[in-house]
Coordinates of C-alpha atoms in Angstrom, one line a residue:
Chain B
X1 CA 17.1 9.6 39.9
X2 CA 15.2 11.6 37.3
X3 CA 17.1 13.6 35.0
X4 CA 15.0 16.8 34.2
X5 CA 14.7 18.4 31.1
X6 CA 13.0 22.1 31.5
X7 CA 13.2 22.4 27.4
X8 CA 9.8 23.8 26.6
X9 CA 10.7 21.5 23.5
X10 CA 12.1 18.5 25.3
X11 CA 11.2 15.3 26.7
X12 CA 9.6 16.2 29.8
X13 CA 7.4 18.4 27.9
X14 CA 6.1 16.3 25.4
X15 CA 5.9 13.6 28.9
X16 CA 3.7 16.1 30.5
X17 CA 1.2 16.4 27.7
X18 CA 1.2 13.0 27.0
X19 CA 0.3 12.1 30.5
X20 CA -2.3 15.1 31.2
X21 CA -0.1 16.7 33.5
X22 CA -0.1 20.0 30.9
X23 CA -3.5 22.0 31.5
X24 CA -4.8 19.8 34.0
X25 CA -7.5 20.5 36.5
X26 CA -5.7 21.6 40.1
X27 CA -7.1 21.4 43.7
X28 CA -8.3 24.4 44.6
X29 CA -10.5 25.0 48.5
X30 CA -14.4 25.1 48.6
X31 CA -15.3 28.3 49.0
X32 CA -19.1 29.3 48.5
X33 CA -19.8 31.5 45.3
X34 CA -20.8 34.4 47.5
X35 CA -17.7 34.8 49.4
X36 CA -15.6 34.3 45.9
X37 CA -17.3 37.1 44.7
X38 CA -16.5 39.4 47.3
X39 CA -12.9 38.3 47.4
X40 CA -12.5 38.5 44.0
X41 CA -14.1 42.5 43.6
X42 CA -12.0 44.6 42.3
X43 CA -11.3 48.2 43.3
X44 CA -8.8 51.0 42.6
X45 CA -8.6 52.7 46.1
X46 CA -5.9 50.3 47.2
X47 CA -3.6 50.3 44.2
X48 CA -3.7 53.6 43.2
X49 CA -2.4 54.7 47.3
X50 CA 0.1 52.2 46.5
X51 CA 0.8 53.5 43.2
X52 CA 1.2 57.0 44.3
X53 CA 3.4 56.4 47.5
X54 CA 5.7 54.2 45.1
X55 CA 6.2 56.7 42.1
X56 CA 5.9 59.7 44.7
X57 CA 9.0 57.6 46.7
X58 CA 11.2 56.9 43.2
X59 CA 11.1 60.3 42.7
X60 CA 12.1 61.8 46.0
X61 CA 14.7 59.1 46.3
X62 CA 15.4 59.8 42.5
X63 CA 15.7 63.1 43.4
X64 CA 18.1 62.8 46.5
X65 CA 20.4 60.3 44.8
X66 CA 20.9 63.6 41.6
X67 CA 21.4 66.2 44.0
X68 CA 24.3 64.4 46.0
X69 CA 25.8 63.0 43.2
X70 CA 28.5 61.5 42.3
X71 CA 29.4 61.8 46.5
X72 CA 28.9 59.0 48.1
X73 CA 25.8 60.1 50.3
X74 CA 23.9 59.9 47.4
X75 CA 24.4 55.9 47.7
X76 CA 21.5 55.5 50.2
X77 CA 19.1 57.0 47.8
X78 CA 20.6 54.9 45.3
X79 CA 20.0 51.9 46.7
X80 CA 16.5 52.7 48.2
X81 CA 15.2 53.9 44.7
X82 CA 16.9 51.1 43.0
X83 CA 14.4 48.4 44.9
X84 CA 11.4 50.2 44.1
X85 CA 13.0 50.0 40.5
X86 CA 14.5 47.1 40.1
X87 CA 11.7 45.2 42.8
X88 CA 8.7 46.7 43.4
X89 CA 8.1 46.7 39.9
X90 CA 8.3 42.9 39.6
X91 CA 5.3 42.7 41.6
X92 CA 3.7 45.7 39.9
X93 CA 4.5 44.1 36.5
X94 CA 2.6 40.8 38.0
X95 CA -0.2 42.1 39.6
X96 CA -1.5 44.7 36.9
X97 CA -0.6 41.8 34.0
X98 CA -3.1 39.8 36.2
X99 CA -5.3 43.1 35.6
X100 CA -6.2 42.1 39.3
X101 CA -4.7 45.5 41.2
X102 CA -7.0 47.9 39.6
X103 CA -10.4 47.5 38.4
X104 CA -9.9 50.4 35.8
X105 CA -8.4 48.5 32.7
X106 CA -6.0 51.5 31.3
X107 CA -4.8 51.9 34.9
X108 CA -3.7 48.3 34.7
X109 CA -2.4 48.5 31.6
X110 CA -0.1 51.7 32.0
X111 CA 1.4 50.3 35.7
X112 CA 2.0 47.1 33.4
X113 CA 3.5 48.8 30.2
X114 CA 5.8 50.8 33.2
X115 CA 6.9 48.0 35.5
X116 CA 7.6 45.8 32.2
X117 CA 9.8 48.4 30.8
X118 CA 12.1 48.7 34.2
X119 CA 12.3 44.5 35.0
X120 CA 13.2 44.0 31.1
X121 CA 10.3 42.0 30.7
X122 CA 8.4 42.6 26.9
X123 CA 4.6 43.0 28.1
X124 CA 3.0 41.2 25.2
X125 CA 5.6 38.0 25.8
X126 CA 6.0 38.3 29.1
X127 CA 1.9 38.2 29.6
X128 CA 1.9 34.8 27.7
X129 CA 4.7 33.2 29.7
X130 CA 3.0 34.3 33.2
X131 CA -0.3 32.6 31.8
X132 CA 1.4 29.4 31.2
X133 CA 3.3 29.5 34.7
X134 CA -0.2 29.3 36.0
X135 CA -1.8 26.8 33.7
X136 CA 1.2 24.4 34.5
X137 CA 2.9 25.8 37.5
X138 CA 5.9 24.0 38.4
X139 CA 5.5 21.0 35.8
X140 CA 8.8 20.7 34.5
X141 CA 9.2 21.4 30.8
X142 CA 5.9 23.5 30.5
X143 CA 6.4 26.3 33.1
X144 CA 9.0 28.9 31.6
X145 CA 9.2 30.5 34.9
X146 CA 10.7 28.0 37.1
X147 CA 13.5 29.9 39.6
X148 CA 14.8 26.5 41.2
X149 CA 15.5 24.0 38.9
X150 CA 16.6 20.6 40.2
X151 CA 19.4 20.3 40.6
X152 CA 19.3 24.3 41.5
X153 CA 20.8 26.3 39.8
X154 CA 22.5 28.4 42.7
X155 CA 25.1 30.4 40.9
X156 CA 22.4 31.5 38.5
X157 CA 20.4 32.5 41.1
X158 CA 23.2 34.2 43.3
X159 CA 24.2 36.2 40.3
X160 CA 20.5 37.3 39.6
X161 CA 20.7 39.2 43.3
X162 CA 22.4 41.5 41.3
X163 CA 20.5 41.3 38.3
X164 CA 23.2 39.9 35.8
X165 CA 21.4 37.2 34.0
X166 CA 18.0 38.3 34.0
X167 CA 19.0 41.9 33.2
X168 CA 21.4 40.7 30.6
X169 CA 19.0 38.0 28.8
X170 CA 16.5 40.9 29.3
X171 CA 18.0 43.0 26.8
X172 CA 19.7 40.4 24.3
X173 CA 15.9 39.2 24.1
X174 CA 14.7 42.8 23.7
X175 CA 17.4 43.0 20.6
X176 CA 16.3 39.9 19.1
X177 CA 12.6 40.9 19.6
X178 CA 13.8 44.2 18.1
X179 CA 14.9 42.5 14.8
X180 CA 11.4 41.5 14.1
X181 CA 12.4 37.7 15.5
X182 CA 11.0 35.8 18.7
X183 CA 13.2 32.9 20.4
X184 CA 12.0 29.2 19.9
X185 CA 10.7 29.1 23.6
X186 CA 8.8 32.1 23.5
X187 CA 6.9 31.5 20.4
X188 CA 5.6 28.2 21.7
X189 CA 2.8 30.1 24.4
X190 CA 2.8 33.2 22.3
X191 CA -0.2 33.1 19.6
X192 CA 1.3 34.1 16.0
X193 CA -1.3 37.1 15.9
X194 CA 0.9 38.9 19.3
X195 CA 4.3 38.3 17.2
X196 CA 3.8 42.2 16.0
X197 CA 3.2 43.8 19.5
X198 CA 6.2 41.9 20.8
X199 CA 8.3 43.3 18.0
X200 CA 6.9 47.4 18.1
X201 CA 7.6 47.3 21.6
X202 CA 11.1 45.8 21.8
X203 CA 11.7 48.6 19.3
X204 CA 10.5 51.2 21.6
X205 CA 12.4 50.3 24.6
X206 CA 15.7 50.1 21.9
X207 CA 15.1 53.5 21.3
X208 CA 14.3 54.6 25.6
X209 CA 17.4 52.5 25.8
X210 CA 19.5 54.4 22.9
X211 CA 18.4 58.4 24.2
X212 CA 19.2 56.9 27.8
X213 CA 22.8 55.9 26.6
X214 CA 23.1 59.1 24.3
X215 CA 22.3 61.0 27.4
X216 CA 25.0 59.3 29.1
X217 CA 27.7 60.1 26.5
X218 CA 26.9 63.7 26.1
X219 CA 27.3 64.8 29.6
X220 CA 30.1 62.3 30.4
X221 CA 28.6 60.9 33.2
X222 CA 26.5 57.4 33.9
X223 CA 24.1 59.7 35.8
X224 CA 21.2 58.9 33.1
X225 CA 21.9 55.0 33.4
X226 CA 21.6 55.5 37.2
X227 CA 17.8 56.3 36.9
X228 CA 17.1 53.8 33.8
X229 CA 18.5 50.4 33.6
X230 CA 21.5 50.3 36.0
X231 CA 18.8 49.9 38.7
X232 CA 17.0 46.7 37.2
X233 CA 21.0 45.0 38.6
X234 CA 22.1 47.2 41.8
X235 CA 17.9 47.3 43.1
X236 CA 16.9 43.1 41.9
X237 CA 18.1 42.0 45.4
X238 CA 14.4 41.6 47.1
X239 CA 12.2 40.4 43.9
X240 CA 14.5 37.2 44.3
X241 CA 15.2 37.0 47.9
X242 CA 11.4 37.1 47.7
X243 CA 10.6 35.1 44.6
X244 CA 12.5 32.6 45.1
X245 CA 10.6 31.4 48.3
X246 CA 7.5 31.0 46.1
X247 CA 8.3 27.5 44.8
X248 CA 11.7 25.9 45.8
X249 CA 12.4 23.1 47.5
X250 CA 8.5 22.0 47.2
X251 CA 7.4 19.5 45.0
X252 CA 7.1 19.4 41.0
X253 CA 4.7 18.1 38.7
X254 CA 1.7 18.3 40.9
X255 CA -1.5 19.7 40.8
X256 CA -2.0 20.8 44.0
X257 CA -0.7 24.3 45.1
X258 CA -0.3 23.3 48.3
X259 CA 2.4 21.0 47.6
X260 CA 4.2 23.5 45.1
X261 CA 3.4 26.8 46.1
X262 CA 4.3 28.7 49.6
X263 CA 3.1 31.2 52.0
X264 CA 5.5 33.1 54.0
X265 CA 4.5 35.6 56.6
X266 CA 6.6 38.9 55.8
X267 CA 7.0 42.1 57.6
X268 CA 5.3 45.1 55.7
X269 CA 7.7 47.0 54.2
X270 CA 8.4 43.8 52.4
X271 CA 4.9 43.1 51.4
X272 CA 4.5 46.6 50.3
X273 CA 7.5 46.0 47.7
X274 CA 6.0 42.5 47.3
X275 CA 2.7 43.8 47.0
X276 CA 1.6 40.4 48.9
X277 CA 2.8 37.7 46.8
X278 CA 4.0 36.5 49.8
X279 CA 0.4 34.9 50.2
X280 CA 1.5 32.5 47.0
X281 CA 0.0 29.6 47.3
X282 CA -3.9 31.8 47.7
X283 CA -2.5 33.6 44.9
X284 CA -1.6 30.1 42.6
X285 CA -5.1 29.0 43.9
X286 CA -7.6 31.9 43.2
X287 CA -5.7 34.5 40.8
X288 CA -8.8 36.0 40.4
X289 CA -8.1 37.3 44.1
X290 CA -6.2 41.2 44.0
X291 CA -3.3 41.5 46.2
X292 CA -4.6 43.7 48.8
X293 CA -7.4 41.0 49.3
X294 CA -4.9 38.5 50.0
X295 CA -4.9 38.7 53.5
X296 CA -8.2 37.9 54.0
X297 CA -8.4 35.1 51.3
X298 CA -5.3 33.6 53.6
X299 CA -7.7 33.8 56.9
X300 CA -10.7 32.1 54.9
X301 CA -8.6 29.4 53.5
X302 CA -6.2 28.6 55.8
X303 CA -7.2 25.6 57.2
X304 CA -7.0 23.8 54.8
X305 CA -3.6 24.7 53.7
X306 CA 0.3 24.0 55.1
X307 CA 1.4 26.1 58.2
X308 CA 2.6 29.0 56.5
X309 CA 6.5 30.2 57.1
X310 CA 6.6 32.9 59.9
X311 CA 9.5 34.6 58.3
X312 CA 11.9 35.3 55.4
X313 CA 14.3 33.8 57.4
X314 CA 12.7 31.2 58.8
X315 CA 11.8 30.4 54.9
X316 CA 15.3 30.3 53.9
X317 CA 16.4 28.2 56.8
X318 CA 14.0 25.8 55.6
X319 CA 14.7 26.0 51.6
X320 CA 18.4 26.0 51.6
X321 CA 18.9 23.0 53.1
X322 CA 17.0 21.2 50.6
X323 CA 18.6 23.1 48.0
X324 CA 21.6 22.0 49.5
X325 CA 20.6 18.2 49.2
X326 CA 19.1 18.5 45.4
X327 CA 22.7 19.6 44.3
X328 CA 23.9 16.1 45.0
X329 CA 20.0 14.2 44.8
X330 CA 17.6 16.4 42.5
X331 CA 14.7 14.2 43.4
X332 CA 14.7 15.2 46.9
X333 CA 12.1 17.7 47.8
X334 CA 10.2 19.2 50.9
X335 CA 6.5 17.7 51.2
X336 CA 4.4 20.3 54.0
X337 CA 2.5 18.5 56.3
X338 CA -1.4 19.5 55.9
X339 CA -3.3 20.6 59.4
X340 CA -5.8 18.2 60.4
X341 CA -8.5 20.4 59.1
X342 CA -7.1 20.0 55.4
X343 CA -8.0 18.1 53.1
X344 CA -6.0 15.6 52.2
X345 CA -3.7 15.4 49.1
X346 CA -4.6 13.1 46.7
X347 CA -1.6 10.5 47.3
X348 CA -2.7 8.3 44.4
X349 CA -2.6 10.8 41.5
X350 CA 0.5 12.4 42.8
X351 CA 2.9 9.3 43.6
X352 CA 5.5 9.3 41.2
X353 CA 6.0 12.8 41.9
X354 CA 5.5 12.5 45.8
X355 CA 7.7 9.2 46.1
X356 CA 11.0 11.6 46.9
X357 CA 9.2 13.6 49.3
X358 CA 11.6 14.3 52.8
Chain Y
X1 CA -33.3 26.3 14.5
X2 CA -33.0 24.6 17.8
X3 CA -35.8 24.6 20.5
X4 CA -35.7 26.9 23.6
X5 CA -34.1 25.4 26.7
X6 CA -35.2 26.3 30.2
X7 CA -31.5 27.1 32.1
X8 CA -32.8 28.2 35.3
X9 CA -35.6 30.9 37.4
X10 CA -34.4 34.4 36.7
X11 CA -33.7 34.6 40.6
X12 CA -31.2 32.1 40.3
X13 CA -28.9 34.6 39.3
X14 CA -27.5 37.3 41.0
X15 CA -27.2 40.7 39.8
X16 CA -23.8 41.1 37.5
X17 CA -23.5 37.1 37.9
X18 CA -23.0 34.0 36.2
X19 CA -23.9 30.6 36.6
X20 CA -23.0 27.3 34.6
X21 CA -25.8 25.6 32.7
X22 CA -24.6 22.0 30.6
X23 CA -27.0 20.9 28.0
X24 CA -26.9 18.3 25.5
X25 CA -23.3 17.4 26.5
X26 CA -22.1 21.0 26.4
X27 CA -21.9 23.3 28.9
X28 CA -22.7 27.2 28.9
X29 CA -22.7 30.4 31.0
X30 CA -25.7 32.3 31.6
X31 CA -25.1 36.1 32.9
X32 CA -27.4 38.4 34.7
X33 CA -26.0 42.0 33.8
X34 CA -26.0 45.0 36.2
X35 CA -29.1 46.4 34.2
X36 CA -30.9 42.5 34.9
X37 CA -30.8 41.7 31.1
X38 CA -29.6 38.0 30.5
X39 CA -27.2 36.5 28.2
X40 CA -25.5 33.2 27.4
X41 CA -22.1 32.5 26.1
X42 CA -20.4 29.0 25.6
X43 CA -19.3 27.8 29.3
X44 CA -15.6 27.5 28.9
X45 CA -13.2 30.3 28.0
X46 CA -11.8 29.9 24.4
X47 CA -7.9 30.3 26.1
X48 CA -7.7 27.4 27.9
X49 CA -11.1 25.3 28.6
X50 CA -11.4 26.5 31.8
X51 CA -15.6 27.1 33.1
X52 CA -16.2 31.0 32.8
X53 CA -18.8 30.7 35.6
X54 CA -16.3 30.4 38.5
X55 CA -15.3 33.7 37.2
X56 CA -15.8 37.6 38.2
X57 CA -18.6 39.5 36.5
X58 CA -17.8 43.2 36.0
X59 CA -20.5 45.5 34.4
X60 CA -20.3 43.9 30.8
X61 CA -17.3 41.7 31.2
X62 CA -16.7 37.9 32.0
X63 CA -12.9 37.6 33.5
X64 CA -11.8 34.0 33.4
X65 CA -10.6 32.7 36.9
X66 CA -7.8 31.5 35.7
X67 CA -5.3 34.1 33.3
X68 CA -8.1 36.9 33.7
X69 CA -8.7 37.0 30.2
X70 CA -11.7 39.2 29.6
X71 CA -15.0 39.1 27.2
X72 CA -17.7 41.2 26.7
X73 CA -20.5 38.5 27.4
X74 CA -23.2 40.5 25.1
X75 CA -21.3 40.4 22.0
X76 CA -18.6 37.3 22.8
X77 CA -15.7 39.5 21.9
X78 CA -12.2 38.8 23.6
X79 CA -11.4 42.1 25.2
X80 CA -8.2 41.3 26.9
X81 CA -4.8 38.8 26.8
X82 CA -4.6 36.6 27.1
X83 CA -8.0 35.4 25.5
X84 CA -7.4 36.3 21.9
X85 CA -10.6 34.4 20.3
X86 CA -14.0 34.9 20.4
X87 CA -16.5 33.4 22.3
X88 CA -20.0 31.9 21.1
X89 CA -23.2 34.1 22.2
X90 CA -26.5 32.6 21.8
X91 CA -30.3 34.3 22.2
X92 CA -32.0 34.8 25.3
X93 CA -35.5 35.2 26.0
X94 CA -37.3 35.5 29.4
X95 CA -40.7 34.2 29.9
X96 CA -42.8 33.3 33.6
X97 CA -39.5 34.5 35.5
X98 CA -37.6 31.6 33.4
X99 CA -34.5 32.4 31.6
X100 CA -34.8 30.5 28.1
X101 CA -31.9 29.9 26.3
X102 CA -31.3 29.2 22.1
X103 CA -28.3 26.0 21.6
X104 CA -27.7 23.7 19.7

């Protein structure tokens, strides 16, 4: 059994470039240049609906949850304004650091520098750490964003329903950024000339953070903490009941999407929080692709990729088993049968990493 | 100064498009802009050595298809993360419907 070492400064790591698993060339479907284009073309129709039912819905809910407080019937509004917070921006913060959602840059950018600022997430750092976990999704020791480790880590990720460790290392990082330093880890995929952007805004967010807490101390009341930062914990419940169908239980160190990546069919209030990165393994394939295109970009390709999941739940039924299994054997994995009309994974390049496959 | 290099028929390209040219062992990207002036850039993005011609044309911009960095393909100049260096431009002429191209 393979001991794993997820350092981005340990073994595996230097193993991966030293084998050309780090910034290799992935599978990706045929799809003729014309119909790329038009799946590619951006558009800010679609985002800015979305953006204006999401804001226009934190504030009502925002709104609600002052009125009626502290009763508890202001709990509902609570909870409902504290996924768009603490979960819809997760996606917003991915799809506008893509700069896939709008075609407008600055609308990008200002959805980005928001959603960043609620999931904890510095914008500059957090931009370079997504950009790896596409260049090497999955291999272990050069993606920083794997969920489920082998063996997986399930506490970590049971305690992350409510925020806790995300939230926490959120803002120890944001004080450490604040100080004019970046962690080891970070400063690995973060070019030396972005080390002053992740510093000026980590100092920002200390001082949103410090009025927000001042706020709270005058008027006696957590009220204030309620609308900023409380809600990354109480409202993180659906960006990892989401995100953590995107990878686990599949393989690792592949470079095929189709073996590491997965699709799961969701119903639309779901993919409206999601914002369709339900469609991952399109997404790992074509980032170029915006969200709302998604759909179609899962009708074109299709064929040629695993039978998606037709449910959350039908998702989990599948993943926690293996999770289950990796506790005790972390080589164990789930390898998705391809349709017929696929084509087939390269066995050959991928055996030592396919040889566990159930 | 190097010779003038045939990269392809002016029709070859679409409108606010790009297409891959390799020469000499090298490869570049040749762009038709919205206004149908042409350009050339070095092929691969200067992030991650990924070909710039599988990527979206917008208006003025070349967005890599794999992190979406961005560069102005006139001028070479990294306009957004995560692309943080600049990319090589060389000339272009068109002659005879023939898009000509200046490299080394």
């Amino acid at each position: 059994m393979t001991k794993r070492d997820y350092s981005l400064l340990g073994e595996d790591a230097r193993r991966a470039v030293q084998t050309g698993l780090a910034a290799a060339e992935w599978y990706h479907t045929d799809i003729p240049r014309k119909e790329m284009k038009a799946l590619m073309a951006r558009e800010d129709g679609p985002a800015i609906r979305d953006t204006l039912i999401l804001f226009s819905a934190m504030i009502a809910f925002a709104a609600g949850g002052i009125v009626l407080w502290p009763t508890w019937w202001s709990a509902p509004f609570w909870l409902a304004y504290g996924v768009l917070y603490g979960s819809a921006m997760d996606s917003r913060w991915h799809e506008c650091g893509h700069g896939t959602a709008f075609r407008t840059g600055w609308m990008n950018n200002l959805v980005y520098q928001i959603a960043s600022f609620c999931m904890i997430r510095n914008p500059v750092a957090w931009r370079w750490s997504h950009a790896r976990h596409h260049t090497d999704t999955i291999i272990v020791g050069r993606d920083p964003e794997i969920v489920a480790m082998r063996p997986p880590a399930l506490f970590r990720i049971c305690l992350n329903f409510i925020g806790i460790l995300d939230a926490w290392n959120g803002w120890a990082r944001m004080f450490l950024n604040a100080s004019g330093r970046l962690d080891p880890e970070e400063a690995t995929f973060i070019p030396k000339s972005e080390h002053p952007k992740v510093v000026r805004i980590a100092r920002i967010w200390v001082l949103i953070y410090a009025a927000t807490m001042g706020l709270a101390i005058w008027t006696g009341s957590i009220l204030p903490l309620m609308l900023i930062g409380l809600p990354r914990l109480y409202g993180a419940w659906h960006h990892v009941l989401t995100g953590v169908l995107q990878h686990a239980g599949l393989a690792d160190n592949v470079i095929d999407h189709r073996l590491n990546s997965r699709t799961v069919y969701m119903n639309p209030v779901s993919r409206f929080i999601y914002w369709n990165m339900n469609y991952h393994v399109e997404h790992h394939m074509f980032p170029m692709v915006p969200y709302h295109r998604l759909p179609a970009l899962h009708e074109r390709i299709k064929d040629d990729l695993p039978r998606p999941n037709r449910s959350i739940w039908e998702a989990y039924a599948e993943v926690l088993p293996i999770l289950k299994r990796q506790l005790a054997y972390e080589d164990y994995f789930l390898k998705r049968d391809l349709p017929p009309t696929a084509k087939p994974y390269k066995e050959d390049f991928h055996a030592a990493a396919l040889g566990a496959a159930g | 100064m190097s010779n003038w290099i045939d990269a392809c028929g002016t029709e070859e390209i679409e409108q606010e498009d790009v297409i891959r040219f390799d020469h000499g062992g090298r490869t570049y990207a040749v762009y038709r802009s919205p206004d149908d002036e042409y350009f050339c850039t070095d092929g691969l993005c200067t992030h991650e050595q990924v070909h710039l011609a599988e990527g979206l044309v917008m208006d003025y911009v070349i967005e890599c298809p794999k992190h979406n960095g961005q560069f102005d393909y006139r001028t070479g100049e990294a306009k957004r993360a995560p692309v943080c260096v600049n990319l090589a431009t060389y000339p272009v002429k068109v002659e005879g419907g023939r898009v000509l191209v200046q490299v080394g």
